[in-house]
mmCIF file of N, CA, C and O in Angstrom:
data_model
loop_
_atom_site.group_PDB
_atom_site.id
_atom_site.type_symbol
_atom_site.label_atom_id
_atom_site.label_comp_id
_atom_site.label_asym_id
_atom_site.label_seq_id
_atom_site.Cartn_x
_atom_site.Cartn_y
_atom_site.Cartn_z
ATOM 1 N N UNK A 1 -37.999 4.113 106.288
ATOM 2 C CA UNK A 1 -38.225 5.351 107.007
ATOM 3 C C UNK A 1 -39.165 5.069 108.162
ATOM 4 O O UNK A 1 -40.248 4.499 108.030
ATOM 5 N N UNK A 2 -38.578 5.591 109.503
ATOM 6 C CA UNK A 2 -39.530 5.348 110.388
ATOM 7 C C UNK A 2 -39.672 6.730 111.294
ATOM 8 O O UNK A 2 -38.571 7.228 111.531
ATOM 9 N N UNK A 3 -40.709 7.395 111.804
ATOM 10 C CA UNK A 3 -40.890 8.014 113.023
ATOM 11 C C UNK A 3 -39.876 8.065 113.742
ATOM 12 O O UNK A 3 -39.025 7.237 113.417
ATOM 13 N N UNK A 4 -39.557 8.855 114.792
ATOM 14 C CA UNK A 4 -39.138 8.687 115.504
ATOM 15 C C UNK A 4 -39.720 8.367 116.805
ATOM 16 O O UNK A 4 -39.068 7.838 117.705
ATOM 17 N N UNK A 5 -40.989 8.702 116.902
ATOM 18 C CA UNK A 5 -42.408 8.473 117.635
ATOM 19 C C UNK A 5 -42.388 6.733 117.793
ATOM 20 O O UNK A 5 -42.505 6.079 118.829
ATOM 21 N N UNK A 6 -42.164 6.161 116.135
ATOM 22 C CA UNK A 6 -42.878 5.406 116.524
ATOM 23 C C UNK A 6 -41.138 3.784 116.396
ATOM 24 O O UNK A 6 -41.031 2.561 116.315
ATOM 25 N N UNK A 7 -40.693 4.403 116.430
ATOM 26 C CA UNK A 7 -39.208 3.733 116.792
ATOM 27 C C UNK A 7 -39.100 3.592 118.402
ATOM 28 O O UNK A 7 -38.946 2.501 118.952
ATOM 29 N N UNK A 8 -39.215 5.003 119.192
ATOM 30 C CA UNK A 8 -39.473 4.218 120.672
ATOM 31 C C UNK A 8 -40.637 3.873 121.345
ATOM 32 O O UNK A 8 -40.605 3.627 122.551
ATOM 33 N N UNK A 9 -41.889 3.818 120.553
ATOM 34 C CA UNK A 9 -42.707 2.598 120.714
ATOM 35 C C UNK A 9 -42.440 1.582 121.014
ATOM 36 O O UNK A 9 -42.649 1.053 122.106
ATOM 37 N N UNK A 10 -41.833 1.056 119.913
ATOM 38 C CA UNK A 10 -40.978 -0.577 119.696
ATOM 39 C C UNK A 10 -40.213 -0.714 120.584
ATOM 40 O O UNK A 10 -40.048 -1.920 120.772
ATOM 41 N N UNK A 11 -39.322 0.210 121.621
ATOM 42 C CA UNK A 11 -38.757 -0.518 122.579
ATOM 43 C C UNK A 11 -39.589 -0.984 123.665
ATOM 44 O O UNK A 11 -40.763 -0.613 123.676
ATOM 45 N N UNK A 12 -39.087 -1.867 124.730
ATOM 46 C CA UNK A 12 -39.841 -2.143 125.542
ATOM 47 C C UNK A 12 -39.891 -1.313 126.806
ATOM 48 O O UNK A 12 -39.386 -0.234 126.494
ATOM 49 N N UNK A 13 -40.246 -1.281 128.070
ATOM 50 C CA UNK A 13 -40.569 -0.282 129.096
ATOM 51 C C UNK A 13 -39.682 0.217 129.831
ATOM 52 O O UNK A 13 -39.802 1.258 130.477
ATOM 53 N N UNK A 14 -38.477 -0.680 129.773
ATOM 54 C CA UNK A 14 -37.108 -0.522 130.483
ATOM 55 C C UNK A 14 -36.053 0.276 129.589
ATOM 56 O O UNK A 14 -35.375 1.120 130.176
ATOM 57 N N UNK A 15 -35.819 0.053 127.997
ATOM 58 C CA UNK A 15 -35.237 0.858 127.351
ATOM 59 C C UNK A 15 -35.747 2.084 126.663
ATOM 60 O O UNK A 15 -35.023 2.926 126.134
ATOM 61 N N UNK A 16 -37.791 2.133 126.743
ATOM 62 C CA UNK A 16 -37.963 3.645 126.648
ATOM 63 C C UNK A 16 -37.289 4.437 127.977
ATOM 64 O O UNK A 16 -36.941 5.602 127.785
ATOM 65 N N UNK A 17 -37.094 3.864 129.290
ATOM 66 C CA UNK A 17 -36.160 4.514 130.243
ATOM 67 C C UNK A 17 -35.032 5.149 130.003
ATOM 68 O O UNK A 17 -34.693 6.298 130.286
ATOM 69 N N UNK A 18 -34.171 3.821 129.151
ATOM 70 C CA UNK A 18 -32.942 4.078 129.075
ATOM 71 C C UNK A 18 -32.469 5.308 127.888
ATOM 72 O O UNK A 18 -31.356 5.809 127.734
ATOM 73 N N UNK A 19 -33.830 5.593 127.086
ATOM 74 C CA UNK A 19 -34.052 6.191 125.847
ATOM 75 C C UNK A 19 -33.405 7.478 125.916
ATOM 76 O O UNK A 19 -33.381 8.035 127.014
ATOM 77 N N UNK A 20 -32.838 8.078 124.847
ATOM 78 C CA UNK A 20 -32.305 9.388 125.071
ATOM 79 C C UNK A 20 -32.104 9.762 123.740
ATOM 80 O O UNK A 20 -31.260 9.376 122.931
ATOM 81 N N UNK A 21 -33.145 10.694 123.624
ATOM 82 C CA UNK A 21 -32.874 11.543 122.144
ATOM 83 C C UNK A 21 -31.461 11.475 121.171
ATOM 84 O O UNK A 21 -31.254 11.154 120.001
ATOM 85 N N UNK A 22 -30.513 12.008 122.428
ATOM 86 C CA UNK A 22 -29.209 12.270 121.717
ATOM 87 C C UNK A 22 -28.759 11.057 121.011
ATOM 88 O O UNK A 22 -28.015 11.157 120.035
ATOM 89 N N UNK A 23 -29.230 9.740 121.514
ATOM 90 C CA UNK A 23 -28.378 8.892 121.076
ATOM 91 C C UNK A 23 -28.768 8.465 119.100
ATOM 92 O O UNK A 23 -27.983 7.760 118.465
ATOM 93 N N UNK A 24 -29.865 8.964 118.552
ATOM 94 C CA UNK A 24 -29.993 9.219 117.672
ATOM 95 C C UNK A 24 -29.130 9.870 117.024
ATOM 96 O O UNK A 24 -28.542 9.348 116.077
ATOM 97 N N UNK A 25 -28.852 11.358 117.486
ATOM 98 C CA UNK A 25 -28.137 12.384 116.462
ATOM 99 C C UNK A 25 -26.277 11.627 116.974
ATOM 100 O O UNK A 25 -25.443 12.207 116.280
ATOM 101 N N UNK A 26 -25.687 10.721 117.805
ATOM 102 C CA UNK A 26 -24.581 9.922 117.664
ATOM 103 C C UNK A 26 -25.022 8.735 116.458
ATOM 104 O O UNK A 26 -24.132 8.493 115.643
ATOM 105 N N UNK A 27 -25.946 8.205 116.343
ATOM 106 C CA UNK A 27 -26.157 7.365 114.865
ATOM 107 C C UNK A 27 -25.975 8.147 114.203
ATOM 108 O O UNK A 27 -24.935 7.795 113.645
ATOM 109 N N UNK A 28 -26.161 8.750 113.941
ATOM 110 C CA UNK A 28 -26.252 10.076 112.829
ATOM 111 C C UNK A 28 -25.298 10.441 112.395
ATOM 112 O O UNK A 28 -25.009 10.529 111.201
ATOM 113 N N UNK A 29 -24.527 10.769 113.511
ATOM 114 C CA UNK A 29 -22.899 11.577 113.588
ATOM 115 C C UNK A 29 -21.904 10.012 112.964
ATOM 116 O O UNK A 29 -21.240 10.184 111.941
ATOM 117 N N UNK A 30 -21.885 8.887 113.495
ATOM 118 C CA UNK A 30 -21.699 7.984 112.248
ATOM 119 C C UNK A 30 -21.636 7.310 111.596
ATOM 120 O O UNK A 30 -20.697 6.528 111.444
ATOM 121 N N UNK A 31 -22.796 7.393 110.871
ATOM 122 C CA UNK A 31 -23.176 7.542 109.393
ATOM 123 C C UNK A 31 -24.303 6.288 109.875
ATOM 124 O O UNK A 31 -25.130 5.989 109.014
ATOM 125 N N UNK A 32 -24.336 5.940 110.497
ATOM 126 C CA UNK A 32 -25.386 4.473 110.571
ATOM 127 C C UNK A 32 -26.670 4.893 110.024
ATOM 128 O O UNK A 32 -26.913 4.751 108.825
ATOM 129 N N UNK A 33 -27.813 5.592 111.142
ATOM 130 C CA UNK A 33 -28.720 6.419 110.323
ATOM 131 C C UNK A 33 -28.694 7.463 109.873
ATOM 132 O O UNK A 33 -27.758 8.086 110.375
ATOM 133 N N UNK A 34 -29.343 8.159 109.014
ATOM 134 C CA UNK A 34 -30.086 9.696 108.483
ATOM 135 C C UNK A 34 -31.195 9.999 108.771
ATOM 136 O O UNK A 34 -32.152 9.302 108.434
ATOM 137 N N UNK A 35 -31.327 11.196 109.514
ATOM 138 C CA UNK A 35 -32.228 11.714 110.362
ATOM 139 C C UNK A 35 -32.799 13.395 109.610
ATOM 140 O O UNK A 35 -32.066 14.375 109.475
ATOM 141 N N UNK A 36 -34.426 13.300 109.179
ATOM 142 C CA UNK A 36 -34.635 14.600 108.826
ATOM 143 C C UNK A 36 -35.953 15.035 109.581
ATOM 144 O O UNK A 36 -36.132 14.216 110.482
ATOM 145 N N UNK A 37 -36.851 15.899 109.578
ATOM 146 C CA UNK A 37 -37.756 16.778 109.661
ATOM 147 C C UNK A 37 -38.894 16.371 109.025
ATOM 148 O O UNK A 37 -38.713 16.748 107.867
ATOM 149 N N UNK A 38 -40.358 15.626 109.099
ATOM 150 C CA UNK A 38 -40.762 15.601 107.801
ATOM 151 C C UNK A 38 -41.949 16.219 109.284
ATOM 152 O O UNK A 38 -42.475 15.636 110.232
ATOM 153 N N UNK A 39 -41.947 17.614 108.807
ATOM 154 C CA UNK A 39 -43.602 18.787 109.444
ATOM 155 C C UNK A 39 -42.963 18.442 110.866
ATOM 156 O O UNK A 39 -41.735 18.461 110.949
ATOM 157 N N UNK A 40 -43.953 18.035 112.318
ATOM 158 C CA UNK A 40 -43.646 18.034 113.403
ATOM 159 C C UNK A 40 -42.832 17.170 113.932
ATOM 160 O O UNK A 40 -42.339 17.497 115.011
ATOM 161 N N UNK A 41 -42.430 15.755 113.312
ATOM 162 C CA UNK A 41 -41.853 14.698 113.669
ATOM 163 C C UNK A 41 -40.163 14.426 113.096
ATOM 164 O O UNK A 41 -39.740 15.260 112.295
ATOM 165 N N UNK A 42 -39.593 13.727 113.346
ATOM 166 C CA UNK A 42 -37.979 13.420 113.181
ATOM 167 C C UNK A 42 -38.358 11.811 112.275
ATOM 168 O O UNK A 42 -38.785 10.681 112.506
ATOM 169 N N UNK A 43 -38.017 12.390 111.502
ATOM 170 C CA UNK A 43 -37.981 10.249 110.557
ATOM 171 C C UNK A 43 -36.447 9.747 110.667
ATOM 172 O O UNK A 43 -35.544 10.567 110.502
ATOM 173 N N UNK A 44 -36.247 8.786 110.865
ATOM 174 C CA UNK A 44 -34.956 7.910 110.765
ATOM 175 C C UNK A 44 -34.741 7.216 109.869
ATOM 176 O O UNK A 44 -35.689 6.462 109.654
ATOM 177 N N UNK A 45 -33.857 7.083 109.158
ATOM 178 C CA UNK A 45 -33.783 6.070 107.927
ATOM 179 C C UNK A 45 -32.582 5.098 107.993
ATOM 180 O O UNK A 45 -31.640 5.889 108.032
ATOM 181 N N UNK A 46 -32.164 4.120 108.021
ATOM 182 C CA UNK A 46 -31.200 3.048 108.204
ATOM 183 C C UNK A 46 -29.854 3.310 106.274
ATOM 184 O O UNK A 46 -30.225 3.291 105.101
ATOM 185 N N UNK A 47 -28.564 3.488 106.788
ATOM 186 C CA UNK A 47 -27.792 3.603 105.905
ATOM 187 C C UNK A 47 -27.150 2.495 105.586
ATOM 188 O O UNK A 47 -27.035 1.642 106.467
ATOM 189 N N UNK A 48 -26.679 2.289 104.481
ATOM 190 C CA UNK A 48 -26.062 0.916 104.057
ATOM 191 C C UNK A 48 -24.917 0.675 105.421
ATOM 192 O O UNK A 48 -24.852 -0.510 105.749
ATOM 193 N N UNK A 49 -24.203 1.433 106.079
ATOM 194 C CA UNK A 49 -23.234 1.482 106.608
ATOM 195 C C UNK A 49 -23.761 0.990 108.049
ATOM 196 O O UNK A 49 -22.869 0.375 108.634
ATOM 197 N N UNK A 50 -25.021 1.089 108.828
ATOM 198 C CA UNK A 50 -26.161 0.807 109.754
ATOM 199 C C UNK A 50 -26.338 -0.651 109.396
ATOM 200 O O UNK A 50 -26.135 -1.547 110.214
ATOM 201 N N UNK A 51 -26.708 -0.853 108.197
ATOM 202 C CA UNK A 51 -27.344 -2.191 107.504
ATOM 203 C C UNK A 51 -26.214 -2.967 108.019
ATOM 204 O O UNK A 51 -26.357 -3.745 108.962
ATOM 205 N N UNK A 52 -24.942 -2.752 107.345
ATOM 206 C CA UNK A 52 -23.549 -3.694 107.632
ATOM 207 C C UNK A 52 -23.248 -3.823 108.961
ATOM 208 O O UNK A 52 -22.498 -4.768 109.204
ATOM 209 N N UNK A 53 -23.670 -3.034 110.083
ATOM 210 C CA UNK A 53 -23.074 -2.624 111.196
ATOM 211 C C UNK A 53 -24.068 -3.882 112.100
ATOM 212 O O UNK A 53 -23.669 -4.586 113.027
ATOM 213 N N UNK A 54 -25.443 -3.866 111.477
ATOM 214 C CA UNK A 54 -26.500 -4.726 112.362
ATOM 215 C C UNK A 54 -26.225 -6.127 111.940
ATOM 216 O O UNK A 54 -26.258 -6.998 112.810
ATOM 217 N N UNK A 55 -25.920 -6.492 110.533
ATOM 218 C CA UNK A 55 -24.828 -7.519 109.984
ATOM 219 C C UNK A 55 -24.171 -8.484 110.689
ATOM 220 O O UNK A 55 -24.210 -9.691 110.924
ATOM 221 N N UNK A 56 -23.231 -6.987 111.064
ATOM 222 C CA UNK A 56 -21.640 -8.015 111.312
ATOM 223 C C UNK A 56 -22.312 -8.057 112.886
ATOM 224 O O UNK A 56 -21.918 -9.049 113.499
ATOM 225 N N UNK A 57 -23.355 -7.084 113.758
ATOM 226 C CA UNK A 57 -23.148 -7.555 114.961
ATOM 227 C C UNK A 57 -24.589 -8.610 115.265
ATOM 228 O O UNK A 57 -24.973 -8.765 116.424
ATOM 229 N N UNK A 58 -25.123 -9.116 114.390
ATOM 230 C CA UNK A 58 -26.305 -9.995 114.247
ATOM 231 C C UNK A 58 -25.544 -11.752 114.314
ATOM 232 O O UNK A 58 -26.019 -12.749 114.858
ATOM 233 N N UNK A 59 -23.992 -11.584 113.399
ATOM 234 C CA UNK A 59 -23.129 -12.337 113.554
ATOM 235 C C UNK A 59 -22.707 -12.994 114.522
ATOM 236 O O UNK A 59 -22.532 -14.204 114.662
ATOM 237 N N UNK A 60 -22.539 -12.079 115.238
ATOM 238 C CA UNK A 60 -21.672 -12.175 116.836
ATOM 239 C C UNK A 60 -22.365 -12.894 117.655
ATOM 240 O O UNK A 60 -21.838 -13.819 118.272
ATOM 241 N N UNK A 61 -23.708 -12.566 117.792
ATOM 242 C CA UNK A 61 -24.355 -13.430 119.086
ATOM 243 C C UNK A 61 -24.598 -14.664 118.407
ATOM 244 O O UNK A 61 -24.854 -15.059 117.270
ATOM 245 N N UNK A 62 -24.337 -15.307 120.044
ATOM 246 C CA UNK A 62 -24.210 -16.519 119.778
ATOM 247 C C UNK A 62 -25.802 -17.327 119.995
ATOM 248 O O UNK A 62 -26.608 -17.055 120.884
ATOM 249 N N UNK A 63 -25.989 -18.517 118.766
ATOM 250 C CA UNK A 63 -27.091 -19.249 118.442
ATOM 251 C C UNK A 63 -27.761 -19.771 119.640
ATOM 252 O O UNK A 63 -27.051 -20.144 120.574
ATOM 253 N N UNK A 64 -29.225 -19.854 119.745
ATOM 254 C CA UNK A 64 -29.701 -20.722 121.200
ATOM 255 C C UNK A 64 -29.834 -19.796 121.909
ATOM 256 O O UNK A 64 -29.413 -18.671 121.643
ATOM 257 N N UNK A 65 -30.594 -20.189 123.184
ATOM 258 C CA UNK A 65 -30.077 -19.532 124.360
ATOM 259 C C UNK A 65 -29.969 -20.377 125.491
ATOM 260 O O UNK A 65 -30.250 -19.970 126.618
ATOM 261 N N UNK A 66 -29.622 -21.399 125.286
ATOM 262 C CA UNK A 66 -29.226 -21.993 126.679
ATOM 263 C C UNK A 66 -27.439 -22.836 125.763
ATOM 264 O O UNK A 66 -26.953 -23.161 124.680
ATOM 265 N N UNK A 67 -27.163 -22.771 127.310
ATOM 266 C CA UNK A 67 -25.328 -22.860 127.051
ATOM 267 C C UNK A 67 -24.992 -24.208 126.888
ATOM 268 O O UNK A 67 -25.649 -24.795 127.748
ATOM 269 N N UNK A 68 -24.290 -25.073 126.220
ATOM 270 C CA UNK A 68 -23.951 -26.294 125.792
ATOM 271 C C UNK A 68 -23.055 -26.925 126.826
ATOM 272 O O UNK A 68 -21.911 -26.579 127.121
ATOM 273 N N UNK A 69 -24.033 -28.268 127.506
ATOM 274 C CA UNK A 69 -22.583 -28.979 128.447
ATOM 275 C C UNK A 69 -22.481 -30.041 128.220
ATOM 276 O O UNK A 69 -21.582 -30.701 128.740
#
């Protein structure tokens, strides 16, 4: 469970820019996170279906960062 406060903390200065509320309640819509109310703040919670999703795309990028010649 995290804030939502303190989730765009953690981004850096260019994607609190790019930041946009809504794109939360589209996690939401599906199924990745669950999003409630706890008093003044929004908590986020990561769903098994989120978990698999960061998974399979944690997979994808490719190892290193400089390109093989």
């Amino acid at each position: 469970h995290l804030p939502e406060g303190d989730l765009v903390g953690m981004l850096s200065p260019v994607e609190r820019l790019r930041f946009r509320p809504e794109a939360l309640d589209d996690l939401e819509w599906d199924g990745l996170i669950e999003a409630h109310s706890t008093g003044d703040e929004r908590m986020v919670s990561i769903t098994a279906a989120g978990d698999a999703w960061l998974e399979r795309v944690h997979d994808r990028q490719p190892r290193g960062g400089a390109a093989e010649t």
